[in-house]
XYZ file of C-alpha atoms in Angstrom:
707
model
C 73.798 48.011 172.229
C 72.203 48.845 168.867
C 75.633 48.782 167.113
C 76.479 45.482 168.749
C 73.241 43.997 167.482
C 73.915 45.174 163.964
C 77.536 43.945 163.970
C 78.348 40.577 162.469
C 81.364 38.514 163.728
C 81.776 36.963 160.273
C 82.414 40.454 158.907
C 85.075 41.369 161.458
C 82.588 43.121 163.678
C 81.573 45.550 160.948
C 77.978 46.520 160.559
C 75.918 45.615 157.504
C 75.722 49.297 156.704
C 79.551 49.577 156.595
C 79.827 46.682 154.163
C 77.002 47.771 151.852
C 78.014 48.380 148.261
C 76.619 51.715 147.297
C 76.182 51.948 143.582
C 75.791 55.363 142.034
C 72.219 56.160 141.210
C 71.500 56.292 137.526
C 71.075 59.910 136.589
C 68.058 60.771 134.571
C 68.644 62.952 131.589
C 66.145 65.745 131.889
C 67.143 67.775 128.861
C 67.325 65.506 125.822
C 67.848 68.230 123.243
C 71.174 68.063 121.333
C 74.069 70.190 122.611
C 75.000 73.223 120.481
C 78.562 71.873 119.983
C 78.719 68.234 118.923
C 81.802 66.091 119.693
C 82.714 63.361 117.227
C 84.262 59.995 118.088
C 87.371 61.071 116.198
C 87.850 64.069 118.530
C 87.499 61.869 121.623
C 90.120 59.421 120.335
C 92.486 62.222 119.355
C 92.285 63.831 122.805
C 92.878 60.450 124.460
C 95.970 59.991 122.268
C 97.298 63.437 123.101
C 96.869 62.955 126.848
C 98.541 59.527 126.799
C 101.754 59.437 128.814
C 105.027 58.487 127.121
C 105.962 54.831 127.262
C 108.772 54.011 129.691
C 111.406 51.999 127.858
C 114.455 50.367 129.415
C 117.781 51.986 128.529
C 119.838 50.486 125.743
C 122.662 48.279 126.938
C 125.984 48.516 125.141
C 128.193 45.425 125.130
C 131.869 46.285 124.795
C 133.738 42.980 125.248
C 133.303 39.186 125.025
C 132.804 38.734 128.765
C 129.799 41.059 128.758
C 128.459 39.290 125.679
C 128.765 35.894 127.362
C 127.085 37.252 130.490
C 124.276 38.700 128.380
C 123.823 35.378 126.530
C 123.859 33.391 129.771
C 121.288 35.722 131.361
C 119.079 35.643 128.294
C 119.251 31.844 127.982
C 118.397 31.508 131.679
C 115.345 33.732 131.172
C 114.199 31.649 128.188
C 114.798 28.350 129.987
C 112.889 29.557 133.054
C 110.061 30.686 130.820
C 109.993 27.315 129.030
C 109.864 25.482 132.343
C 106.826 27.546 133.314
C 104.961 27.405 129.971
C 106.416 24.469 128.116
C 103.319 24.110 125.882
C 103.506 27.709 124.584
C 104.817 27.491 120.992
C 105.607 31.194 120.668
C 108.153 30.993 123.524
C 110.014 28.206 121.728
C 109.964 30.124 118.455
C 111.300 33.295 120.110
C 114.044 31.318 121.872
C 115.158 29.592 118.627
C 115.030 32.836 116.658
C 117.127 34.559 119.343
C 119.751 31.807 119.111
C 119.673 32.231 115.319
C 120.278 35.975 115.752
C 123.346 35.045 117.833
C 124.505 32.895 114.868
C 124.559 29.831 117.090
C 122.806 27.521 114.639
C 123.535 24.277 116.440
C 121.854 25.631 119.595
C 118.958 26.961 117.472
C 118.501 23.526 115.862
C 118.561 21.927 119.296
C 115.763 24.262 120.489
C 113.673 23.544 117.358
C 114.088 19.820 117.948
C 113.115 20.172 121.614
C 110.014 22.148 120.541
C 109.050 19.461 118.027
C 109.328 16.836 120.741
C 106.744 18.820 122.723
C 104.270 19.275 119.803
C 105.253 17.729 116.485
C 101.689 18.070 115.118
C 101.987 21.858 115.034
C 102.806 22.515 111.379
C 103.782 26.137 112.174
C 106.869 24.868 114.009
C 107.908 22.836 110.983
C 107.380 25.790 108.649
C 109.412 28.157 110.818
C 112.149 25.585 111.344
C 112.507 24.876 107.610
C 112.397 28.594 106.729
C 115.273 29.271 109.147
C 117.358 26.545 107.486
C 116.490 27.858 104.009
C 117.174 31.466 104.942
C 120.615 30.550 106.156
C 121.209 28.361 103.063
C 121.404 25.058 104.892
C 119.712 23.256 101.978
C 120.268 19.688 103.082
C 119.134 20.514 106.601
C 116.016 22.195 105.136
C 115.353 19.206 102.855
C 115.683 16.928 105.868
C 113.184 19.046 107.846
C 110.675 19.089 104.956
C 111.040 15.367 104.476
C 110.318 14.657 108.124
C 107.407 17.153 108.123
C 105.553 15.645 105.146
C 106.143 12.167 106.505
C 104.596 13.021 109.871
C 101.887 15.417 108.574
C 100.965 14.262 105.042
C 97.514 15.932 105.112
C 98.889 19.455 105.586
C 99.041 20.757 102.013
C 101.118 23.800 102.917
C 104.107 21.635 103.869
C 104.010 19.909 100.480
C 103.679 23.206 98.602
C 106.634 24.739 100.473
C 108.783 21.634 99.973
C 108.022 21.535 96.200
C 108.549 25.273 95.906
C 112.020 24.976 97.487
C 113.049 22.158 95.141
C 111.752 24.090 92.110
C 113.635 27.246 93.130
C 116.773 25.157 93.438
C 116.152 23.877 89.881
C 115.716 20.330 91.088
C 112.746 19.490 88.789
C 113.164 15.748 89.194
C 113.231 16.149 92.990
C 110.080 18.317 92.862
C 108.353 15.722 90.647
C 109.365 13.032 93.101
C 107.810 15.029 95.973
C 104.616 15.484 93.911
C 104.452 11.754 93.322
C 104.829 11.076 97.030
C 102.038 13.592 97.661
C 99.708 12.088 95.016
C 99.972 8.710 96.741
C 98.036 10.303 99.586
C 95.159 11.230 97.142
C 94.968 14.946 97.963
C 92.133 17.306 97.000
C 91.644 18.730 93.512
C 93.954 21.690 94.065
C 96.912 19.386 94.730
C 96.397 17.535 91.460
C 95.939 20.777 89.531
C 99.174 22.114 91.030
C 101.019 19.010 89.812
C 99.489 19.444 86.314
C 100.485 23.122 86.207
C 103.983 22.170 87.324
C 104.325 19.750 84.385
C 102.847 22.290 81.955
C 105.399 24.890 83.078
C 108.069 22.544 81.779
C 106.007 21.695 78.654
C 105.523 18.077 79.648
C 102.142 17.552 77.867
C 102.145 13.770 77.985
C 103.007 13.745 81.661
C 100.204 16.265 82.315
C 97.743 14.077 80.350
C 98.739 11.040 82.425
C 98.232 13.052 85.622
C 94.782 14.157 84.356
C 93.843 10.501 83.840
C 94.791 9.739 87.427
C 93.070 12.938 88.570
C 89.633 12.014 87.084
C 89.929 8.554 88.594
C 90.670 10.028 92.011
C 88.024 12.779 91.733
C 85.313 11.555 89.322
C 83.408 14.824 89.331
C 82.029 17.023 86.580
C 84.521 19.811 87.251
C 87.488 17.467 86.900
C 86.305 16.117 83.532
C 85.583 19.601 82.196
C 89.111 20.721 83.166
C 90.554 17.659 81.436
C 88.568 18.375 78.250
C 89.570 22.035 78.290
C 93.214 21.006 78.672
C 92.928 18.800 75.574
C 91.138 21.569 73.672
C 93.882 24.022 74.615
C 96.446 21.522 73.393
C 94.620 21.389 70.043
C 93.449 17.801 70.520
C 89.746 18.141 69.531
C 89.213 14.378 69.232
C 90.706 13.745 72.653
C 88.600 16.562 74.157
C 85.399 15.073 72.655
C 86.421 11.685 73.976
C 86.798 13.190 77.451
C 83.280 14.651 77.297
C 81.805 11.390 76.030
C 83.468 9.375 78.792
C 82.235 11.911 81.341
C 78.646 11.645 80.037
C 78.786 7.851 80.280
C 79.889 7.997 83.908
C 78.148 11.126 85.227
C 74.901 11.443 83.210
C 72.852 11.014 86.411
C 75.045 13.199 88.599
C 73.597 16.254 90.356
C 76.015 18.525 88.453
C 75.320 16.860 85.090
C 73.748 20.097 83.816
C 77.181 21.819 83.862
C 78.717 18.893 81.978
C 76.098 18.975 79.198
C 76.321 22.746 78.871
C 80.124 22.574 78.613
C 79.931 19.694 76.086
C 77.398 21.575 73.922
C 79.452 24.781 74.042
C 82.532 22.770 73.027
C 80.690 21.382 69.976
C 79.430 24.881 69.218
C 83.024 26.195 69.197
C 83.930 23.324 66.873
C 81.147 24.507 64.466
C 79.206 21.282 65.080
C 75.716 22.789 65.542
C 73.840 19.511 65.012
C 75.980 17.718 67.567
C 75.361 20.529 70.046
C 71.582 20.370 69.403
C 71.564 16.623 69.998
C 73.470 17.094 73.265
C 70.999 19.747 74.451
C 68.002 17.554 73.611
C 69.547 14.485 75.240
C 70.262 16.531 78.365
C 66.729 17.966 78.504
C 65.273 14.465 78.297
C 67.495 13.043 81.049
C 67.957 15.832 83.575
C 65.107 16.536 86.046
C 63.300 19.754 85.162
C 64.071 21.348 88.502
C 67.833 21.223 87.838
C 67.785 22.274 84.171
C 67.041 25.990 84.364
C 70.437 27.125 83.034
C 70.343 24.381 80.403
C 67.012 25.643 79.016
C 68.300 29.197 78.866
C 71.443 28.121 76.977
C 69.402 25.935 74.611
C 67.044 28.801 73.722
C 70.021 31.094 73.071
C 71.636 28.385 70.919
C 68.491 27.855 68.834
C 68.080 31.591 68.317
C 71.634 31.701 66.983
C 71.794 28.498 64.916
C 68.268 27.076 64.611
C 65.447 27.571 62.124
C 61.916 28.695 63.000
C 60.852 25.213 64.076
C 63.900 24.750 66.265
C 63.365 28.099 67.972
C 59.733 27.191 68.648
C 60.831 23.857 70.143
C 63.294 25.626 72.408
C 60.668 28.120 73.563
C 58.251 25.257 74.200
C 60.941 23.595 76.275
C 61.372 26.746 78.320
C 57.633 27.041 78.895
C 57.531 23.346 79.768
C 60.130 23.978 82.441
C 58.015 26.825 83.874
C 54.898 24.655 84.012
C 56.858 21.828 85.633
C 57.970 24.243 88.308
C 54.388 25.427 88.887
C 52.864 21.956 89.171
C 55.702 20.858 91.423
C 54.988 23.715 93.828
C 51.232 23.055 93.889
C 50.121 19.797 92.229
C 46.449 20.569 93.038
C 46.479 23.753 90.937
C 44.485 22.309 88.028
C 44.695 25.516 85.971
C 48.470 24.998 85.697
C 47.866 21.429 84.542
C 45.396 22.667 81.881
C 47.990 25.144 80.568
C 50.698 22.481 80.572
C 48.449 20.016 78.699
C 47.482 22.688 76.155
C 51.187 23.316 75.535
C 51.919 19.614 74.989
C 48.893 19.239 72.706
C 50.164 22.134 70.578
C 53.477 20.258 70.172
C 51.642 17.076 69.155
C 53.749 14.414 70.901
C 51.130 11.810 71.937
C 53.297 10.056 74.500
C 54.151 13.323 76.228
C 50.504 14.448 76.201
C 49.374 11.162 77.712
C 52.125 11.310 80.324
C 51.052 14.812 81.428
C 47.375 13.782 81.499
C 48.200 10.743 83.642
C 50.246 12.850 86.041
C 47.462 15.440 86.237
C 44.620 13.000 86.973
C 46.765 11.313 89.644
C 46.325 14.440 91.804
C 42.904 13.532 93.211
C 41.292 16.239 95.417
C 41.903 15.448 99.104
C 38.316 16.053 100.262
C 35.179 14.327 98.944
C 33.326 17.615 98.341
C 31.957 18.537 94.948
C 33.409 22.061 94.901
C 36.941 20.624 95.038
C 36.203 18.211 92.168
C 34.571 20.644 89.734
C 37.845 21.701 88.076
C 39.495 18.305 88.471
C 36.772 16.452 86.538
C 37.510 18.502 83.405
C 40.966 16.900 83.277
C 39.240 13.551 82.703
C 36.830 15.067 80.156
C 39.659 16.675 78.192
C 41.681 13.450 78.377
C 38.795 11.405 76.953
C 38.111 13.944 74.192
C 41.817 14.042 73.306
C 41.963 10.247 73.000
C 38.816 10.186 70.867
C 39.359 13.182 68.580
C 43.130 13.633 68.359
C 44.635 10.231 69.153
C 41.734 8.310 67.496
C 42.134 5.577 70.120
C 38.591 4.471 71.004
C 39.580 1.733 73.448
C 41.664 4.154 75.494
C 38.765 6.645 75.412
C 36.392 4.017 76.780
C 38.962 3.110 79.437
C 39.336 6.770 80.458
C 35.558 7.144 80.922
C 35.406 3.863 82.846
C 38.218 4.829 85.230
C 36.749 8.270 85.782
C 33.303 6.895 86.681
C 34.963 4.378 88.990
C 36.892 7.139 90.785
C 33.967 9.521 91.490
C 32.335 8.879 94.928
C 28.743 8.581 93.600
C 27.290 7.988 97.066
C 28.261 11.579 97.996
C 28.004 13.429 94.690
C 28.201 12.784 90.966
C 28.613 14.559 87.631
C 25.853 14.091 85.042
C 28.193 15.503 82.394
C 30.545 12.508 82.627
C 27.721 9.967 82.365
C 26.257 11.752 79.342
C 29.609 12.131 77.585
C 30.338 8.438 78.091
C 26.907 7.495 76.690
C 27.226 9.862 73.716
C 30.643 8.386 72.953
C 29.122 4.882 72.839
C 26.364 6.147 70.520
C 28.978 7.653 68.202
C 30.604 4.227 68.120
C 27.164 2.758 67.200
C 27.217 0.828 70.484
C 23.623 1.445 71.590
C 23.724 -1.356 74.145
C 26.805 0.196 75.774
C 25.145 3.631 75.884
C 22.019 2.171 77.536
C 24.191 0.348 80.030
C 26.036 3.573 80.936
C 22.810 5.560 81.340
C 21.191 2.708 83.279
C 24.139 2.673 85.686
C 23.851 6.444 85.989
C 20.151 6.213 86.960
C 20.932 3.408 89.397
C 23.949 5.033 91.087
C 23.413 8.794 90.775
C 20.037 9.795 89.214
C 19.893 13.385 87.953
C 17.470 15.464 85.874
C 19.946 15.839 83.013
C 20.511 12.092 82.791
C 16.794 11.292 82.652
C 16.150 14.019 80.060
C 18.977 12.888 77.799
C 18.104 9.200 78.116
C 14.457 9.920 77.266
C 15.556 12.108 74.350
C 17.718 9.284 72.975
C 14.943 6.687 73.272
C 12.411 9.120 71.812
C 14.683 9.703 68.836
C 14.892 5.933 68.362
C 11.089 5.641 68.616
C 11.078 3.353 71.671
C 7.911 4.680 73.359
C 7.636 1.876 75.891
C 11.164 2.604 77.087
C 10.274 6.313 77.287
C 7.240 5.502 79.465
C 9.385 3.324 81.754
C 11.985 6.071 82.014
C 9.343 8.676 82.859
C 7.985 6.333 85.537
C 11.485 5.935 86.994
C 11.971 9.692 86.735
C 8.739 10.399 88.647
C 9.501 7.727 91.242
C 12.789 9.482 91.899
C 11.338 13.064 91.795
C 7.516 13.042 92.207
C 7.550 16.802 92.848
C 9.094 17.592 89.444
C 6.396 19.407 87.449
C 8.594 19.458 84.331
C 8.687 15.643 84.276
C 4.895 15.356 84.722
C 4.257 17.891 81.936
C 6.646 16.193 79.532
C 5.174 12.762 80.304
C 1.668 14.026 79.552
C 2.965 15.782 76.433
C 4.438 12.480 75.246
C 1.122 10.683 75.732
C -0.739 13.455 73.943
C 1.720 13.316 71.015
C 0.853 9.616 70.772
C -2.900 10.573 70.748
C -3.316 8.874 74.101
C -5.640 11.570 75.495
C -6.963 9.540 78.399
C -3.469 8.492 79.447
C -2.313 12.124 79.256
C -5.315 13.222 81.378
C -4.583 10.461 83.881
C -0.958 11.630 84.128
C -2.103 15.203 84.805
C -4.606 13.984 87.409
C -1.854 12.015 89.176
C 0.411 15.042 89.057
C -1.989 17.598 90.605
C -2.777 15.353 93.590
C 0.875 15.119 94.603
C 1.426 16.514 98.127
C 4.428 18.630 97.095
C 5.270 20.170 93.720
C 8.162 22.447 92.799
C 6.241 24.576 90.244
C 2.508 23.813 90.568
C 1.473 26.848 88.484
C 3.342 25.422 85.450
C 1.631 22.062 85.865
C -1.874 23.531 86.228
C -1.306 25.770 83.212
C -0.147 22.791 81.146
C -3.236 20.792 82.228
C -5.602 23.669 81.426
C -3.927 24.283 78.056
C -4.250 20.578 77.331
C -8.014 20.589 78.022
C -8.488 23.783 75.983
C -6.591 22.283 73.054
C -8.826 19.223 73.296
C -11.928 21.491 73.231
C -13.099 20.281 76.650
C -14.329 23.677 77.930
C -16.506 22.240 80.668
C -13.589 20.225 82.021
C -11.439 23.362 81.767
C -13.980 25.251 83.933
C -13.950 22.423 86.424
C -10.141 22.625 86.499
C -10.276 26.368 87.133
C -12.771 25.813 89.943
C -10.529 23.152 91.485
C -7.565 25.494 91.179
C -9.546 28.327 92.856
C -10.277 25.976 95.737
C -6.505 25.725 96.259
C -5.450 29.311 95.574
C -7.191 32.626 94.935
C -4.178 34.220 93.276
C -4.849 37.245 91.059
C -3.339 35.587 87.976
C -5.729 32.638 88.320
C -8.699 35.006 88.201
C -7.200 36.764 85.171
C -6.620 33.505 83.339
C -10.115 32.215 84.193
C -11.793 35.410 82.984
C -9.806 35.511 79.736
C -10.656 31.867 79.119
C -14.367 32.568 79.564
C -14.168 35.588 77.256
C -12.784 33.530 74.374
C -13.889 29.924 74.973
C -17.193 30.006 73.167
C -15.788 32.020 70.259
C -13.298 29.250 69.536
C -16.067 26.665 69.675
C -18.218 28.556 67.151
C -15.283 29.377 64.884
C -14.396 25.689 64.705
C -17.997 24.586 63.866
C -19.190 23.896 60.266
C -22.441 26.011 60.371
C -23.568 28.126 57.346
C -22.272 31.719 57.271
C -25.541 33.528 58.338
C -26.322 31.043 61.094
C -22.716 31.188 62.113
C -22.852 34.997 62.451
C -26.010 34.865 64.617
C -24.618 32.051 66.702
C -21.338 33.896 67.092
C -23.156 37.010 68.360
C -25.127 34.976 70.910
C -22.036 33.137 72.005
C -20.159 36.408 72.429
C -22.866 37.668 74.779
C -22.651 34.478 76.733
C -18.848 34.749 76.906
C -19.108 38.338 78.168
C -21.584 37.273 80.853
C -19.378 34.377 81.990
C -16.314 36.613 82.035
C -18.129 39.301 84.055
C -19.339 36.665 86.478
C -15.739 35.579 87.096
C -14.602 39.193 87.611
C -17.508 39.855 89.993
C -16.613 36.773 92.028
C -12.999 37.916 92.147
C -13.924 41.475 93.231
C -16.303 40.127 95.843
C -13.563 37.815 97.182
C -10.998 40.644 97.471
C -13.594 42.976 99.078
C -14.884 40.545 101.706
C -12.224 37.859 102.305
C -8.992 39.822 101.574
C -9.706 43.553 102.144
C -6.000 44.195 102.854
C -5.056 43.305 99.230
C -6.151 46.661 97.843
C -3.511 46.845 95.133
C -4.488 43.413 93.718
C -8.141 44.454 93.742
C -7.279 47.661 91.857
C -5.276 45.691 89.267
C -8.204 43.290 88.862
C -10.609 46.174 88.159
C -8.190 47.718 85.643
C -7.913 44.389 83.813
C -11.733 44.082 83.847
C -12.011 47.585 82.391
C -9.566 46.724 79.577
C -11.534 43.589 78.794
C -14.849 45.514 78.709
C -13.296 47.960 76.249
C -12.244 45.056 74.019
C -15.800 43.682 74.080
C -16.868 46.701 71.965
C -20.636 47.311 71.843
C -21.237 44.379 74.177
C -18.958 45.874 76.796
C -19.973 48.123 79.699
C -16.843 50.069 80.753
C -18.816 52.710 82.737
C -20.068 50.209 85.279
C -16.484 49.095 85.925
C -15.169 52.686 86.092
C -17.657 53.358 88.892
C -15.946 50.650 90.916
C -12.390 51.937 90.334
C -10.617 53.290 93.439
C -8.952 56.665 93.926
C -5.185 56.737 94.385
C -4.107 58.582 97.544
C -0.581 59.474 98.570
C -0.140 58.936 102.325
C 2.618 58.842 104.919
C 3.384 56.240 107.523
C 5.949 55.911 110.261
C 8.977 53.682 109.653
C 9.453 51.318 112.588
C 12.924 49.898 113.311
C 14.472 47.901 116.176
C 15.654 51.166 117.755
C 12.221 52.803 117.483
C 10.633 55.150 114.923
C 12.991 56.300 112.127
C 11.014 58.896 110.176
C 8.197 58.622 107.673
C 7.732 57.202 104.193
C 5.212 57.885 101.469
C 3.021 55.143 99.987
C 0.088 54.836 97.586
C -3.246 53.903 99.111
C -6.487 53.070 97.297
C -9.892 54.468 98.302
C -12.779 52.439 96.879
C -16.279 53.955 96.350
C -17.950 52.034 99.217
C -15.199 53.259 101.562
C -15.861 56.879 100.435
C -19.591 56.601 101.328
C -18.699 55.166 104.723
C -16.321 58.070 105.313
C -19.017 60.631 104.370
C -21.495 59.021 106.790
C -18.918 59.190 109.573
C -18.393 62.925 108.947
C -22.199 63.611 109.074
C -22.516 61.613 112.288
C -19.702 63.595 113.906
C -21.314 66.900 112.847
C -24.667 65.850 114.292
C -23.060 64.940 117.621
C -21.281 68.264 117.786
C -24.592 70.130 117.089
C -26.378 68.189 119.817
C -23.666 68.945 122.389
C -23.808 72.643 121.498
C -27.641 72.850 121.952
C -27.467 71.128 125.340
C -24.716 73.504 126.533
C -26.820 76.562 125.479
C -29.814 75.271 127.483
C -27.651 74.792 130.554
C -26.499 78.438 130.359
C -30.124 79.727 130.167
């Protein structure tokens, strides 16, 4: 029952298991080491050859009389005819059949078979070739000529048929017939090789004029560089230098813009070189270099440099080398037109040559490659192309209108709403000043302040107006400057300095007062120092003190205390030194003033020390530096100084260790310098005594408990 279930009627009642295809299991190679004896492929092939069984060949049949021969021919023809009926399209069967008939010397039958084959497939040029060769081999010349004639008429684009036909006529000595065949072939406008074969044929028989006429037809049929060069070389070989030059000139007129024009110019120049016409050759090279695109003139440059080295002078060689370098730069800028360094090198090369038109052309091409993104970092190299262009036009070309136009176009191109370049504005303004066009310079700088204000522009504009003595304009510019950048301490200081130089003390003071009340300043310490120096120079010591006090309300920086103390130590001395008192009174007054200065200076130092001790006890290092500065000042006071009192306040330097804390926890210890001040030492001593007293008290109480 189980077998019946597994059986399948569609399989002839065989089970699935019986019909399963069992493929051999792929054996796994366990040992992959090489065998001790290696067998080469040559050995395997040789063994296979040796073991090959001998081929079984049918026995040779000997025909003894005509009857047997006729029977053999009949049988053989029947076999061929049967085969043809089966595979009528097979060319090889027809060829074998015809060749067999030829071997039987029955040429009429052979011709009949060839004709039948051509009826089947007349486009097969192999049939025509074989057919004609049979006729030629058996010296049926007219039959062969007839076959060739029909073949070239039906298949005029098969060059081999023409070559064979012409070859047969030439072997037979029928030159006129061969020429006639060539003419028939040329009417079909064959490729270059056909024309060249015709020319060689005529040259073999020394028919120069005929060959020249064929060349004329050839270059009309194939107007290519190669054809013209061959024509010129033919004339040169014939000794016709004038004709050869004429060929090259006609070729240049027609093919100067051709893709292969480089080969033509090189061949023309080499021809002139062989004719000892070095100047002609140089002119050809230069004409070619001007007309051929740089990308296609690599070989031309190389030949030109070699030519100049051989025939040229120093200047000519330099020109050739420049041309070669020009080609290299052209290649570089073609690959990456945004590589501005390549453009700079190319421009430098052209400037060294000195051809203004070329220099301008390269500059124009370079500045046409505008950076794709409106970001300043992409424009920083590009903008120097414009700067160099403008400077070239001004200094080298001496064309001021073009210079002005270059600056104008450059400023128009820059996206000032995103970024700008102060250098361009300033160069444009300075150019106008050099041209004595002050109005134009002011207009440029005014536009700069309106469109893209920058520190450099304001500074330069103010410098120009200051040099011209226009103080009102300077004041207006400073006002504009401070409107644009109210946090700029440099601008405030310079504005006040201007007013002071004009002896406008109150205006200068008012400027400083406006400056220090600004909510945000970039360098307030510079501004305060300038204000304080201004008041000191004016001899307003009381106002200077007030300034220092106002500054200390804002910041208690160590340097402020230093500056304040030094001011107090020398303020009165300056006042006395500048007075016109008699010498003795002056000496007494100077001594009294020195005492007063010392007292004021000490008072400042004491306030500073008190501040660092009470309000900023963590700033121990600053406090120590303050005391050291105080000590130095006391030493400079001489007999009025009291260094010992300051030394008593100096701290002790202690070397301590502290744990280094990182994100992963403690990471070892580091040494640092700590300062121990005298009041801290007393506190430490008191703490030690207190601890000792406690310990003594605990010990006494424990002894009483034991008793």
